[in-house]
Short mmCIF file of C-alpha atoms and ligand atoms in Angstrom, two decimals:
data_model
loop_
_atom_site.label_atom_id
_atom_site.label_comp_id
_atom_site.label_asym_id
_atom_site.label_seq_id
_atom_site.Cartn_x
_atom_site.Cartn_y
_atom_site.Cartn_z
CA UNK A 263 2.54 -2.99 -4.84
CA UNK A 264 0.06 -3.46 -7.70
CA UNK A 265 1.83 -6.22 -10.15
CA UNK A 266 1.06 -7.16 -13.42
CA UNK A 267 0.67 -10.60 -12.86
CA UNK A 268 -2.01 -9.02 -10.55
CA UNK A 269 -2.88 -6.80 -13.58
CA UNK A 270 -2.85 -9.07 -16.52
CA UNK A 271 -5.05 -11.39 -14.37
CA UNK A 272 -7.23 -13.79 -15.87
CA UNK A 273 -7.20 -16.82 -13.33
CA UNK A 274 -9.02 -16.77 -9.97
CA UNK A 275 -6.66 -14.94 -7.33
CA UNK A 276 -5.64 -18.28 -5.08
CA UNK A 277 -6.58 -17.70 -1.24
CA UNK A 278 -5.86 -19.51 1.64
CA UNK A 279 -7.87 -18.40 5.14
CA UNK A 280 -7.09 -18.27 8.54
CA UNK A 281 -9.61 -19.40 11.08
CA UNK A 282 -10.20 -20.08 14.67
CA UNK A 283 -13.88 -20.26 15.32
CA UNK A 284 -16.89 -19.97 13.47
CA UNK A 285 -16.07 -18.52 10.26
CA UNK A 286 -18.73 -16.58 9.10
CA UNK A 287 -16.80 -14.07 6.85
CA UNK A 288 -15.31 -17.64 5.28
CA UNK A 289 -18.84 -18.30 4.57
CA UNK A 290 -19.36 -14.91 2.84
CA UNK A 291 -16.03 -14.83 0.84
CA UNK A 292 -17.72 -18.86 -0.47
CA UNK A 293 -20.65 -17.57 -0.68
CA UNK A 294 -19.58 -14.54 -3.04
CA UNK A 295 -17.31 -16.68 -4.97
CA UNK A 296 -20.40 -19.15 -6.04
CA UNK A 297 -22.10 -16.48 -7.06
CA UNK A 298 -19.64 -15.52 -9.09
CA UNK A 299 -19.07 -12.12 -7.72
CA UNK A 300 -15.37 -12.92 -6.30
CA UNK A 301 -13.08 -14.07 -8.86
CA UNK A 302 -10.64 -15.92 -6.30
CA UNK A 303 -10.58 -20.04 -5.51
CA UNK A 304 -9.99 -20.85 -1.62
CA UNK A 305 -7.16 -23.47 -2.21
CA UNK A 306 -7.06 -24.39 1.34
CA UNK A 307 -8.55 -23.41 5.06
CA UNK A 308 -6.19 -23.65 8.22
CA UNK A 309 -7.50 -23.54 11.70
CA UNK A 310 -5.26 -23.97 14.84
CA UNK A 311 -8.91 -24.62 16.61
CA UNK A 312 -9.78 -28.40 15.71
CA UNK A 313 -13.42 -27.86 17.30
CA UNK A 314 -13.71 -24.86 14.78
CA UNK A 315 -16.93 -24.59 12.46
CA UNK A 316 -15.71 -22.52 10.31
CA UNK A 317 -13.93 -26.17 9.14
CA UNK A 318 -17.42 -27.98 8.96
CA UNK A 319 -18.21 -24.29 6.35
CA UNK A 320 -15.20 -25.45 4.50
CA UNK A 321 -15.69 -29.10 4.24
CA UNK A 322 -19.21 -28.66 2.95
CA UNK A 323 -18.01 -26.05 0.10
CA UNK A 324 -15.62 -29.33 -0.51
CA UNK A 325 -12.51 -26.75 -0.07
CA UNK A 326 -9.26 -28.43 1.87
CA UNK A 327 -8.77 -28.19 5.64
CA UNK A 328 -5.65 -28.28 7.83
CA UNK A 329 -5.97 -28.35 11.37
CA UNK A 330 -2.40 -26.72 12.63
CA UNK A 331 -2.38 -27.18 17.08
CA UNK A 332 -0.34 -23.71 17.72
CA UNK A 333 0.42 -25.50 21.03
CA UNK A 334 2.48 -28.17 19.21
CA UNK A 335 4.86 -25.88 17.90
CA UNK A 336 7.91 -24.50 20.08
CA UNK A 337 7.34 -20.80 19.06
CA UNK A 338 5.00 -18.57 17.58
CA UNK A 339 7.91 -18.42 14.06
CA UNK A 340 8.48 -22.29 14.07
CA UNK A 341 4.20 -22.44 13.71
CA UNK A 342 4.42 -20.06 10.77
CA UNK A 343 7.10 -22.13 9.23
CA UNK A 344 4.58 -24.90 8.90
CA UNK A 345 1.54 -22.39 7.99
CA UNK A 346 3.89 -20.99 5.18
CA UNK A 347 4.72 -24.56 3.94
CA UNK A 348 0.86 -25.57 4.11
CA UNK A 349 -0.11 -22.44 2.42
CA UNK A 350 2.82 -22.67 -0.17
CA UNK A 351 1.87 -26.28 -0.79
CA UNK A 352 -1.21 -25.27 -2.02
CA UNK A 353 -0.09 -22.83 -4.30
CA UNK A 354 -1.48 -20.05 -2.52
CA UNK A 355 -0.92 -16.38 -3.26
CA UNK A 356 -3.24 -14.19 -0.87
CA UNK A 357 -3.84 -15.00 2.82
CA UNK A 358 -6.69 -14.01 4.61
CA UNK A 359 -7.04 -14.25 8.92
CA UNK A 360 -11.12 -14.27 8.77
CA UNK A 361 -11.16 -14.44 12.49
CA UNK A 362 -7.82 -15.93 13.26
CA UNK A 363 -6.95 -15.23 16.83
CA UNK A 364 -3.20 -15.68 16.61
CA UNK A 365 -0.53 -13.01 16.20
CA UNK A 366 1.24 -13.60 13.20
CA UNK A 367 4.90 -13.06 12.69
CA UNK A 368 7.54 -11.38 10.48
CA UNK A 369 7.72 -15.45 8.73
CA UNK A 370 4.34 -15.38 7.32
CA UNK A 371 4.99 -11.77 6.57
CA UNK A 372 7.76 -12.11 4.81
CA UNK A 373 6.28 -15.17 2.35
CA UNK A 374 3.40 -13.46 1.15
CA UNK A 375 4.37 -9.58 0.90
CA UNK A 376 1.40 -7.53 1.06
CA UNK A 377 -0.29 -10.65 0.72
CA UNK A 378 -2.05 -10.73 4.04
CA UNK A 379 -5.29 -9.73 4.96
CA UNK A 380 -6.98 -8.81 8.06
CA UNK A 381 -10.46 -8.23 8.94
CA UNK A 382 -11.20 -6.47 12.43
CA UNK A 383 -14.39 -5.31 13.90
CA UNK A 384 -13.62 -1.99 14.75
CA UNK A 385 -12.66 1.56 12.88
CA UNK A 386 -8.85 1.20 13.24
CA UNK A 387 -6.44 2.99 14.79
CA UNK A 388 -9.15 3.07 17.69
CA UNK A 389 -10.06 -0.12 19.68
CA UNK A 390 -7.16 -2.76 18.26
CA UNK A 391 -6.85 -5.88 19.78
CA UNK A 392 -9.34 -8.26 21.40
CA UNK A 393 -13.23 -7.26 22.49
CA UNK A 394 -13.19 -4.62 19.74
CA UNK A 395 -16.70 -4.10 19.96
CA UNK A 396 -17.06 -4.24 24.07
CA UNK A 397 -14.43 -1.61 24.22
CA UNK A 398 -16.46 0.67 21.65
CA UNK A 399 -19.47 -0.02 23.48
CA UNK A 400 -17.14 0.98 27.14
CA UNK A 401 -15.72 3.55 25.60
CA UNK A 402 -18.96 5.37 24.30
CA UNK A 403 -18.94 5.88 20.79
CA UNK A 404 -21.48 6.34 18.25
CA UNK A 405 -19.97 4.83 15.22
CA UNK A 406 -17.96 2.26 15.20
CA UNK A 407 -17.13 -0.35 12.20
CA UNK A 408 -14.67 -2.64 10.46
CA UNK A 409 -11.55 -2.36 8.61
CA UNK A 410 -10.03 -4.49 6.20
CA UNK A 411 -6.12 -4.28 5.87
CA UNK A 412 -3.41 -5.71 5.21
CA UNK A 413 -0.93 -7.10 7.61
CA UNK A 414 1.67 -5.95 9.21
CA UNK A 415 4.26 -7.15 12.77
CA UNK A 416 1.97 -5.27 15.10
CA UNK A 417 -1.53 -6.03 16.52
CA UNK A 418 -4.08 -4.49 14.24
CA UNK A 419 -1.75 -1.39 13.23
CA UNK A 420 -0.99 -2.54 9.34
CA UNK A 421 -2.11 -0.01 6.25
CA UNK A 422 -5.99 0.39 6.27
CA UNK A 423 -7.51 -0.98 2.22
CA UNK A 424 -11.24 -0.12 3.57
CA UNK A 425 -13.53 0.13 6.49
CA UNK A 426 -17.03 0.63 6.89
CA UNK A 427 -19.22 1.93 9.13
CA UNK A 428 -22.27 1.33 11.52
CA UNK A 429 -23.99 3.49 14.56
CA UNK A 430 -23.88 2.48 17.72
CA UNK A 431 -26.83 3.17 19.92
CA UNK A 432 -27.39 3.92 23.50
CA UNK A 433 -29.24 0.16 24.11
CA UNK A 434 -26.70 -1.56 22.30
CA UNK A 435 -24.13 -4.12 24.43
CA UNK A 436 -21.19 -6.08 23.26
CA UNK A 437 -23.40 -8.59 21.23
CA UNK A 438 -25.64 -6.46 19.48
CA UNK A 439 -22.93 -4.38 18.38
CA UNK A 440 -20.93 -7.68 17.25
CA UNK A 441 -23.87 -8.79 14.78
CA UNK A 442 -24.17 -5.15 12.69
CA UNK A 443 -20.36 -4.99 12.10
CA UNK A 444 -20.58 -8.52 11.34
CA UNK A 445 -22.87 -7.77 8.68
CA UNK A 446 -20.62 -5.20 7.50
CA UNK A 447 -17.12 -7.62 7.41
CA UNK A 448 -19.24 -9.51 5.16
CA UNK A 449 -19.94 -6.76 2.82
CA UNK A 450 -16.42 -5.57 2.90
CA UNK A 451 -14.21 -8.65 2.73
CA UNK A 452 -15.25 -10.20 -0.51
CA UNK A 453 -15.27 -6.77 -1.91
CA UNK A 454 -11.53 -6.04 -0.81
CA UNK A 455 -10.51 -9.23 -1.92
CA UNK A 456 -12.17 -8.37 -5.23
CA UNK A 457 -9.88 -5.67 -6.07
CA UNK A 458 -6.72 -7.43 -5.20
CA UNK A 459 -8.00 -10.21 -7.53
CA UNK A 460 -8.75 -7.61 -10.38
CA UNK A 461 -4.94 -6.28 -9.58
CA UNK A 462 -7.14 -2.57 -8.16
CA UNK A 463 -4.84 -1.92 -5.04
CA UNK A 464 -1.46 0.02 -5.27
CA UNK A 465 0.56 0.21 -1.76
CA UNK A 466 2.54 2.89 -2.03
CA UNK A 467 5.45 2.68 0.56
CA UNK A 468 7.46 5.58 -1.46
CA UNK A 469 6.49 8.67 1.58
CA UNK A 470 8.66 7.69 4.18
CA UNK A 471 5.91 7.67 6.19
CA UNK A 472 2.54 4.52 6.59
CA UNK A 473 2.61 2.83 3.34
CA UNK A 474 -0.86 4.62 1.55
CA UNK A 475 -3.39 1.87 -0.26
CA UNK A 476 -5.08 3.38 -2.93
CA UNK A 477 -7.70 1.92 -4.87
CA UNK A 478 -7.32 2.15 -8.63
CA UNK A 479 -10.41 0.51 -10.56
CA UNK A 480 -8.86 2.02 -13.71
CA UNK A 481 -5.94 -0.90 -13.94
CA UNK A 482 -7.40 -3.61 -16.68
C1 GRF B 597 -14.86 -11.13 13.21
O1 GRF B 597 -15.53 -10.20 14.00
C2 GRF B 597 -13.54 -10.56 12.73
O2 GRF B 597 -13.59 -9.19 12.54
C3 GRF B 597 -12.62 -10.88 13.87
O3 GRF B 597 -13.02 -12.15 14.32
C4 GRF B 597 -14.41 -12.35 13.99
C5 GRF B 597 -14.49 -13.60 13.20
O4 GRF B 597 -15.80 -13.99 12.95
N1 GRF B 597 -11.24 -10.80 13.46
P1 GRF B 597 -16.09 -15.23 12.00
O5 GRF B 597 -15.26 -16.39 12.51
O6 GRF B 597 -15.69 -14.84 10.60
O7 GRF B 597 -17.54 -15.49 12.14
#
């Protein structure tokens, strides 16, 4: 779903991110953008956690916050509603959940097509959900990871854009194993939202079957 609005793009790609705690991929996504690397703006950061620091991250890069209580809203769609209108009033056009621990539902979805971003600390399809990395660690393996992709109605199963990969070692526990993916979302998520700013990713939902990402530096 490549446009060429995405293609012809000349302007920062407009972001809004999802938090809930301490928001250390926001900090790289800033971080990359200051240095130039990311050519996106972060028009606005929305945690449903008021005690979050990934808003005191925010504040200090002088970027918007919105503190949105999922408790104060009847349902999970009626919350979205709001996020949508928060996210719309701020012009934005690509949502991120760095570390957003709420499902989201077919209204966000629907608002920003292919337009939603998820980061999760594991090599997906295996270990979705919460405690990615204690279940890796449980279950035994010897490389585990992160993906980036984008979005879809169920938990952690939307179309993969990228992962990468770290070993996991016999001595490692839950924490250890945390901190090296960690490093690696922080690699990966600027870079993913690099190519949707440079208009790079085509979603192909034309099989029938999982929509396919491909990556396709070759646009202009
Ligand atoms: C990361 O491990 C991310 O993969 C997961 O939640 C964590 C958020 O960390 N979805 P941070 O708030 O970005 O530090």
């Amino acid at each position: 779903m490549n446009t060429s609005a995405d293609a012809a793009r000349c302007t920062p790609l407009v972001l809004g991110v999802l938090i809930s705690g301490s928001g250390t991929n926001l900090q790289a996504i800033i971080d990359r953008i200051a240095e130039g690397q990311l050519p996106a703006k972060i028009a606005v950061v929305i945690s449903n956690v008021a005690s979050a620091k990934g808003l005191d991250r925010a504040r200090r890069a002088e970027i918007p916050t919105v503190v949105l209580d999922h408790k104060a809203f009847p349902s999970r769609a009626a919350f979205d509603e709001k996020m949508v209108e928060t996210l719309r009033a701020h012009d934005v056009e690509c949502v991120v959940l760095a570390g957003f621990m709420r499902i989201v539902t077919k209204v966000l979805l629907d608002a920003f097509p292919y337009r939603v971003i998820n980061i999760h600390p594991s090599l997906l399809p295996a270990f979705p959900g919460v405690n990615a990395q204690a279940q890796a660690v449980a279950y035994g393996v010897r490389i585990s990871g992160c993906t980036a992709h984008f979005v879809d109605a169920g938990t952690d199963t939307g179309p993969v854009i990228a992962q990468r990969s770290v070993d996991v070692f016999e001595r490692d526990d839950e924490e250890s194993l945390r901190k090296r993916i960690l490093r690696e979302e922080h690699v990966l998520l600027p870079a993913v939202l690099g190519w949707i700013a440079r208009g790079w990713l085509e979603v192909d939902t034309s099989g029938g079957g999982r929509p396919r990402v491909r990556l396709n530096p070759s646009n202009p």
